[in-house]
Short mmCIF file of C-alpha atoms in Angstrom, two decimals:
data_model
loop_
_atom_site.label_atom_id
_atom_site.label_comp_id
_atom_site.label_asym_id
_atom_site.label_seq_id
_atom_site.Cartn_x
_atom_site.Cartn_y
_atom_site.Cartn_z
CA MET A 1 143.84 37.49 40.07
CA PRO A 2 140.68 38.89 38.55
CA SER A 3 141.39 41.20 35.81
CA THR A 4 140.09 42.81 32.91
CA ILE A 5 140.55 42.47 29.27
CA VAL A 6 138.88 44.71 26.78
CA MET A 7 138.41 43.31 23.49
CA THR A 8 137.26 44.63 19.97
CA GLY A 9 136.76 42.24 17.03
CA ALA A 10 135.70 39.04 19.18
CA SER A 11 132.32 38.60 17.77
CA ARG A 12 133.88 36.46 14.56
CA GLY A 13 137.00 34.60 13.22
CA ILE A 14 139.88 34.50 15.23
CA GLY A 15 138.57 37.10 17.30
CA ARG A 16 135.71 34.82 18.33
CA VAL A 17 138.41 31.56 18.84
CA ALA A 18 140.56 34.28 20.96
CA ALA A 19 138.03 35.37 23.20
CA GLU A 20 137.09 31.53 24.09
CA HIS A 21 140.56 30.63 24.57
CA ILE A 22 141.00 33.06 26.93
CA LEU A 23 138.15 33.02 29.16
CA ARG A 24 138.85 29.16 29.42
CA GLU A 25 142.36 29.73 30.59
CA ALA A 26 142.44 32.85 32.73
CA PRO A 27 139.06 31.90 34.25
CA GLN A 28 139.89 35.18 36.69
CA ALA A 29 139.41 37.42 33.73
CA HIS A 30 136.26 39.96 32.95
CA LEU A 31 136.36 40.25 29.16
CA VAL A 32 134.92 43.48 28.05
CA VAL A 33 133.72 43.19 24.48
CA ALA A 34 133.31 46.49 22.67
CA ALA A 35 130.81 45.47 19.25
CA ARG A 36 128.07 47.44 17.88
CA GLY A 37 125.08 46.79 20.32
CA ALA A 38 123.31 44.51 19.85
CA THR A 39 126.26 42.07 18.61
CA GLY A 40 127.54 42.85 21.81
CA ALA A 41 125.15 41.64 23.88
CA ARG A 42 124.85 38.68 21.80
CA LEU A 43 128.22 38.17 22.27
CA ALA A 44 128.76 38.61 25.93
CA THR A 45 125.39 36.25 26.32
CA GLU A 46 127.20 33.68 24.09
CA LEU A 47 130.64 33.95 25.70
CA GLY A 48 129.18 34.26 29.42
CA GLY A 49 127.83 30.65 30.07
CA ASN A 50 130.04 28.24 32.24
CA GLY A 51 130.63 31.19 34.66
CA HIS A 52 133.00 33.01 32.53
CA ARG A 53 132.62 36.62 33.47
CA VAL A 54 131.86 38.94 30.13
CA SER A 55 130.26 41.93 29.74
CA HIS A 56 129.88 44.56 26.54
CA VAL A 57 130.16 48.14 25.69
CA ALA A 58 128.77 49.62 22.42
CA VAL A 59 131.07 50.90 20.10
CA ASP A 60 131.20 51.83 16.22
CA LEU A 61 134.83 51.54 15.60
CA GLY A 62 134.67 53.96 12.44
CA ALA A 63 133.12 56.60 14.43
CA PRO A 64 135.80 58.34 17.11
CA ASP A 65 132.74 59.72 19.34
CA SER A 66 131.91 56.18 19.51
CA VAL A 67 134.94 55.06 20.78
CA ARG A 68 135.47 57.90 23.03
CA SER A 69 132.09 57.06 24.09
CA ALA A 70 132.87 53.42 24.94
CA ALA A 71 136.24 54.34 26.58
CA LEU A 72 134.60 56.78 29.12
CA GLU A 73 132.21 53.76 29.98
CA ILE A 74 135.14 51.42 30.72
CA ARG A 75 136.42 53.86 32.93
CA GLY A 76 133.92 54.55 34.94
CA ARG A 77 133.16 50.97 34.87
CA LEU A 78 136.29 50.56 36.09
CA ASP A 79 136.33 53.57 38.72
CA ARG A 80 133.30 52.64 40.67
CA GLY A 81 134.78 48.89 40.87
CA GLU A 82 131.96 47.23 38.44
CA LEU A 83 134.84 45.92 36.78
CA PRO A 84 138.08 44.34 38.26
CA PRO A 85 141.70 46.33 37.43
CA LEU A 86 142.44 46.50 33.49
CA HIS A 87 145.47 44.81 32.60
CA GLY A 88 144.70 44.34 28.87
CA PHE A 89 143.84 45.74 25.52
CA VAL A 90 142.97 43.50 22.69
CA GLY A 91 142.71 45.45 18.82
CA ASN A 92 141.60 42.50 17.25
CA ALA A 93 138.74 44.28 14.57
CA GLY A 94 139.85 45.10 11.15
CA VAL A 95 137.89 45.95 8.07
CA GLN A 96 138.92 45.90 4.29
CA TYR A 97 137.42 47.61 1.39
CA THR A 98 136.90 47.42 -2.08
CA ASN A 99 137.65 51.36 -2.61
CA ALA A 100 139.65 53.42 -0.48
CA LEU A 101 136.57 56.26 -0.28
CA THR A 102 134.54 54.83 2.49
CA ALA A 103 134.45 57.31 5.04
CA GLY A 104 132.70 57.54 8.65
CA PRO A 105 130.36 60.23 10.10
CA ASP A 106 133.45 62.16 10.90
CA GLY A 107 135.14 61.96 7.68
CA PHE A 108 137.93 59.76 8.45
CA GLU A 109 138.38 56.62 5.56
CA SER A 110 136.57 53.62 7.15
CA THR A 111 140.15 51.66 6.88
CA PHE A 112 142.42 53.84 8.75
CA ALA A 113 139.61 54.86 11.34
CA VAL A 114 139.20 51.09 12.31
CA ASN A 115 142.36 49.57 11.84
CA VAL A 116 144.51 52.83 13.22
CA LEU A 117 142.46 55.49 14.38
CA ALA A 118 140.21 53.56 17.15
CA ASN A 119 142.85 51.25 18.95
CA HIS A 120 145.06 54.65 18.89
CA LEU A 121 141.93 56.63 20.87
CA PHE A 122 140.66 53.38 23.30
CA VAL A 123 144.85 53.32 24.42
CA ARG A 124 144.92 56.80 24.75
CA LEU A 125 141.77 57.06 27.22
CA LEU A 126 142.35 53.97 28.88
CA GLU A 127 146.42 54.43 29.58
CA ASP A 128 146.15 56.08 32.82
CA ARG A 129 143.71 53.05 33.75
CA PHE A 130 146.24 50.22 33.26
CA HIS A 131 147.14 47.99 36.24
CA THR A 132 150.86 47.02 35.71
CA PRO A 133 151.97 44.19 34.48
CA ALA A 134 149.65 45.05 31.33
CA ARG A 135 149.90 43.93 27.37
CA ILE A 136 148.41 46.06 24.99
CA VAL A 137 147.76 43.68 21.46
CA VAL A 138 147.30 45.03 18.12
CA THR A 139 146.22 42.41 15.10
CA VAL A 140 148.48 43.49 12.46
CA SER A 141 149.27 41.60 8.83
CA ASP A 142 151.77 40.51 6.85
CA THR A 143 150.45 41.96 3.94
CA HIS A 144 152.61 44.99 5.23
CA PHE A 145 155.73 43.00 3.64
CA GLY A 146 154.12 43.82 0.20
CA ASP A 147 155.58 40.71 -1.38
CA PHE A 148 154.44 36.91 -2.63
CA ALA A 149 155.72 35.09 0.02
CA HIS A 150 153.87 36.64 2.18
CA ASN A 151 150.45 37.20 1.08
CA LEU A 152 150.47 35.13 -3.10
CA GLY A 153 150.54 38.45 -4.25
CA MET A 154 146.57 39.08 -3.13
CA VAL A 155 147.02 42.48 -1.82
CA PRO A 156 149.46 45.14 -2.84
CA GLY A 157 152.02 46.43 -0.56
CA PRO A 158 151.32 49.44 1.47
CA ALA A 159 151.68 52.44 -0.23
CA TRP A 160 152.92 55.51 2.65
CA GLY A 161 152.28 59.05 2.72
CA SER A 162 151.35 62.14 4.83
CA PRO A 163 149.08 60.34 7.67
CA GLU A 164 146.80 63.50 7.58
CA VAL A 165 145.85 62.25 4.30
CA LEU A 166 146.32 58.51 4.66
CA ALA A 167 143.50 59.33 7.46
CA ARG A 168 140.88 60.55 4.39
CA PRO A 169 139.43 58.80 1.31
CA GLY A 170 141.10 59.27 -2.25
CA ALA A 171 144.60 58.59 -0.19
CA PHE A 172 145.48 56.05 -2.98
CA PRO A 173 145.73 56.51 -6.56
CA LYS A 174 142.22 54.76 -8.58
CA PRO A 175 140.89 55.55 -5.02
CA ARG A 176 137.27 53.41 -6.67
CA SER A 177 138.99 49.96 -7.29
CA THR A 178 139.91 46.85 -5.25
CA ALA A 179 143.76 47.72 -5.31
CA ALA A 180 143.58 50.85 -3.41
CA GLY A 181 140.80 49.61 -1.31
CA ARG A 182 143.63 46.58 -0.71
CA THR A 183 146.28 49.12 -0.35
CA ALA A 184 144.27 50.98 2.23
CA TYR A 185 144.46 47.80 4.24
CA SER A 186 147.88 47.10 3.71
CA THR A 187 149.08 50.44 4.63
CA SER A 188 146.67 50.40 7.88
CA LYS A 189 148.57 47.85 9.06
CA LEU A 190 152.15 49.07 8.67
CA ALA A 191 150.86 51.55 10.36
CA ALA A 192 149.80 49.51 13.57
CA ILE A 193 153.09 48.20 13.48
CA TYR A 194 154.33 52.02 13.67
CA LEU A 195 152.18 52.62 16.64
CA VAL A 196 153.42 49.75 18.61
CA HIS A 197 156.96 50.80 18.27
CA GLU A 198 156.01 53.94 19.70
CA TYR A 199 153.84 53.14 22.33
CA ALA A 200 156.91 50.36 23.13
CA ARG A 201 158.78 53.60 23.90
CA ARG A 202 156.48 55.99 25.28
CA LEU A 203 153.78 54.11 27.42
CA ARG A 204 155.03 53.81 31.04
CA ALA A 205 157.62 50.64 32.56
CA GLY A 206 154.80 47.69 32.94
CA ILE A 207 152.49 48.25 29.97
CA ASP A 208 153.43 46.22 27.07
CA ALA A 209 152.91 46.93 23.39
CA ILE A 210 152.66 43.97 20.73
CA GLY A 211 151.83 43.43 17.26
CA PHE A 212 150.40 40.11 16.09
CA ASN A 213 150.44 38.76 13.34
CA PRO A 214 147.79 35.52 12.07
CA GLY A 215 149.41 34.80 8.89
CA PHE A 216 146.88 34.73 6.25
CA VAL A 217 143.35 33.35 7.51
CA PRO A 218 141.29 32.41 4.92
CA GLY A 219 137.29 31.90 5.89
CA THR A 220 137.21 34.85 7.49
CA ASP A 221 134.65 37.64 7.04
CA LEU A 222 137.36 40.52 6.55
CA ALA A 223 136.54 40.19 2.67
CA ARG A 224 132.83 40.72 3.25
CA ASP A 225 132.65 43.69 1.19
CA ALA A 226 134.25 42.14 -1.96
CA GLY A 227 132.98 40.68 -4.89
CA LEU A 228 131.00 37.19 -4.84
CA ALA A 229 133.82 35.72 -6.71
CA THR A 230 136.56 36.46 -4.09
CA ARG A 231 134.11 36.08 -1.46
CA PHE A 232 133.41 31.98 -2.71
CA ALA A 233 137.59 31.39 -2.90
CA MET A 234 137.68 32.66 0.31
CA ARG A 235 135.38 30.89 1.82
CA ARG A 236 135.75 27.64 -0.13
CA ILE A 237 138.61 26.91 -1.88
CA LEU A 238 141.52 28.95 -0.20
CA PRO A 239 141.12 27.53 3.54
CA VAL A 240 142.80 24.39 2.12
CA LEU A 241 146.05 26.34 1.73
CA THR A 242 145.69 26.28 5.66
CA ARG A 243 147.33 22.78 4.85
CA THR A 244 150.66 24.69 4.04
CA ARG A 245 152.65 27.25 5.25
CA PHE A 246 150.96 30.24 3.18
CA ALA A 247 148.04 30.56 5.34
CA THR A 248 146.55 29.83 9.00
CA SER A 249 143.03 28.20 10.11
CA ARG A 250 140.84 30.22 12.66
CA ALA A 251 141.24 27.53 14.94
CA ALA A 252 145.20 27.86 15.33
CA ALA A 253 145.07 32.02 14.39
CA GLY A 254 142.67 32.32 17.28
CA ARG A 255 144.92 30.03 20.15
CA CYS A 256 148.02 31.95 18.88
CA LEU A 257 145.95 35.58 19.39
CA ALA A 258 145.33 34.16 22.92
CA ASP A 259 148.57 32.82 23.79
CA VAL A 260 149.63 36.35 23.50
CA VAL A 261 147.04 38.50 25.16
CA LEU A 262 147.38 36.06 28.15
CA GLY A 263 151.61 36.05 27.92
CA GLY A 264 151.94 32.41 27.43
CA THR A 265 154.29 33.69 24.15
CA VAL A 266 157.11 35.74 25.83
CA ALA A 267 157.72 38.78 24.03
CA PRO A 268 159.37 42.15 24.79
CA THR A 269 157.57 45.27 24.50
CA GLY A 270 157.47 46.53 20.73
CA SER A 271 157.64 43.16 19.58
CA TYR A 272 156.28 41.52 16.22
CA VAL A 273 154.71 38.33 16.90
CA ASP A 274 153.81 35.85 13.61
CA ARG A 275 151.40 33.62 14.88
CA ASP A 276 153.56 31.68 17.66
CA GLN A 277 156.94 33.26 17.84
CA VAL A 278 158.85 36.59 18.06
CA ALA A 279 159.75 37.52 14.36
CA ARG A 280 161.41 40.30 12.39
CA SER A 281 158.45 42.15 10.62
CA SER A 282 159.62 44.00 7.20
CA GLU A 283 162.29 46.53 6.85
CA GLU A 284 160.16 49.22 5.87
CA SER A 285 158.17 48.93 9.42
CA TYR A 286 161.03 49.96 11.42
CA ASP A 287 161.08 53.95 10.91
CA PRO A 288 161.37 56.26 13.46
CA ARG A 289 160.81 59.16 11.86
CA ARG A 290 157.41 57.72 10.04
CA GLU A 291 156.70 56.45 13.82
CA ALA A 292 157.10 59.66 15.55
CA GLU A 293 155.45 61.61 12.64
CA LEU A 294 152.57 58.89 13.04
CA TRP A 295 152.66 59.69 16.63
CA ASP A 296 151.89 63.35 16.39
CA ALA A 297 149.39 63.23 13.70
CA LEU A 298 147.01 60.88 15.44
CA GLU A 299 147.37 62.95 18.37
CA ARG A 300 146.13 66.06 17.00
CA ILE A 301 143.08 64.13 15.19
CA ILE A 302 142.25 62.17 18.05
CA GLU A 303 142.51 65.76 20.53
CA PRO A 304 139.15 66.96 20.12
CA TYR A 305 137.81 63.03 21.19
CA ALA A 306 140.38 63.17 24.33
CA GLY A 307 139.47 65.84 26.69
#
C-alpha cells in the first residue's frame, strides 16, 4: 500500500543505512527526508534512484519556526494528494555538543531543541494527518542508563531537572565543559523516552510510538563537534568494539532501525527496542510524574509554533 514516511537524520550514519533499507524493503513507500535545504535535495536525489519515491523538505531542527514550516509543508502536500497517506515518522536526528551553552535562533539549548523539541513539534503538527496503522519511531540512546555497562563511562548519566530549565542553555554545572555537553545529551535521550511513554498514552489508537536504541555506534558524525583526539578515536579506534557486545556497526544499527520503522520488529506502543528486541530501559526512565511534567512543559513551549 502506498504510504508516506517522514524521516529526520537520514543523511548520514545509521539514518542513511536505514533509509536505504526502508526504500528497498517497502518499495511503495514515499520517503520524505527532512534536512537542511542543500543536504535534503542532494539526499533525495541520491536515494531516489531505481524507481524509489523520495522527496525532501527543508528544515533547521534547532529552530522551532523552521520545524513548523516543514511540518506545514508536509501537511499541505498530503492534503493536496501530492503524497500518499502518512503512516510513519522517524525522529532519528541527534546532536551532541562539547558544552551546554549552544543555542539556536529562538534561544533554546541546541541539544534539547533537536533531540526533544523538534520531534515533539513534528509529531503534534502531523498527528491529525496520520492514517492508522501508523508508527512513530524516535531514536534514543542507552546513555540514559548512565553506567559503565552501557557506554563504557564515556557519557555521564542524565541529570533531570525542570524541563523549562533543561530547554535553555546553562542547565548543567560547568556548562562550558564537555561533560556538561554530554550530560545534556544523555538527559535529552531520557526525555525522548519519557515522550514515547506519553505518546503511547495520549495518541489515538493505531498510532504506535517506539523508542529505538541503536547501542553505541562508533564511526558516525555524532561527535563531530568534539576535539581532534575524540573524533580520531570515534572514527579509527573505537569501531573495533563492534566485534564485541559493547558496540554496534552502522550497517547493523541501520538495519535494526529500518526493521522497527517497518514493523519487522514486533513492539507494542511505548516500547523501548534495544537494537533488535524489546527490552526494559533504565529504572529512571519509568516515571509518570516526570513524563507528564515534560509533556505539559513542551506543550507550553510549542504553543507559539503550533497554532
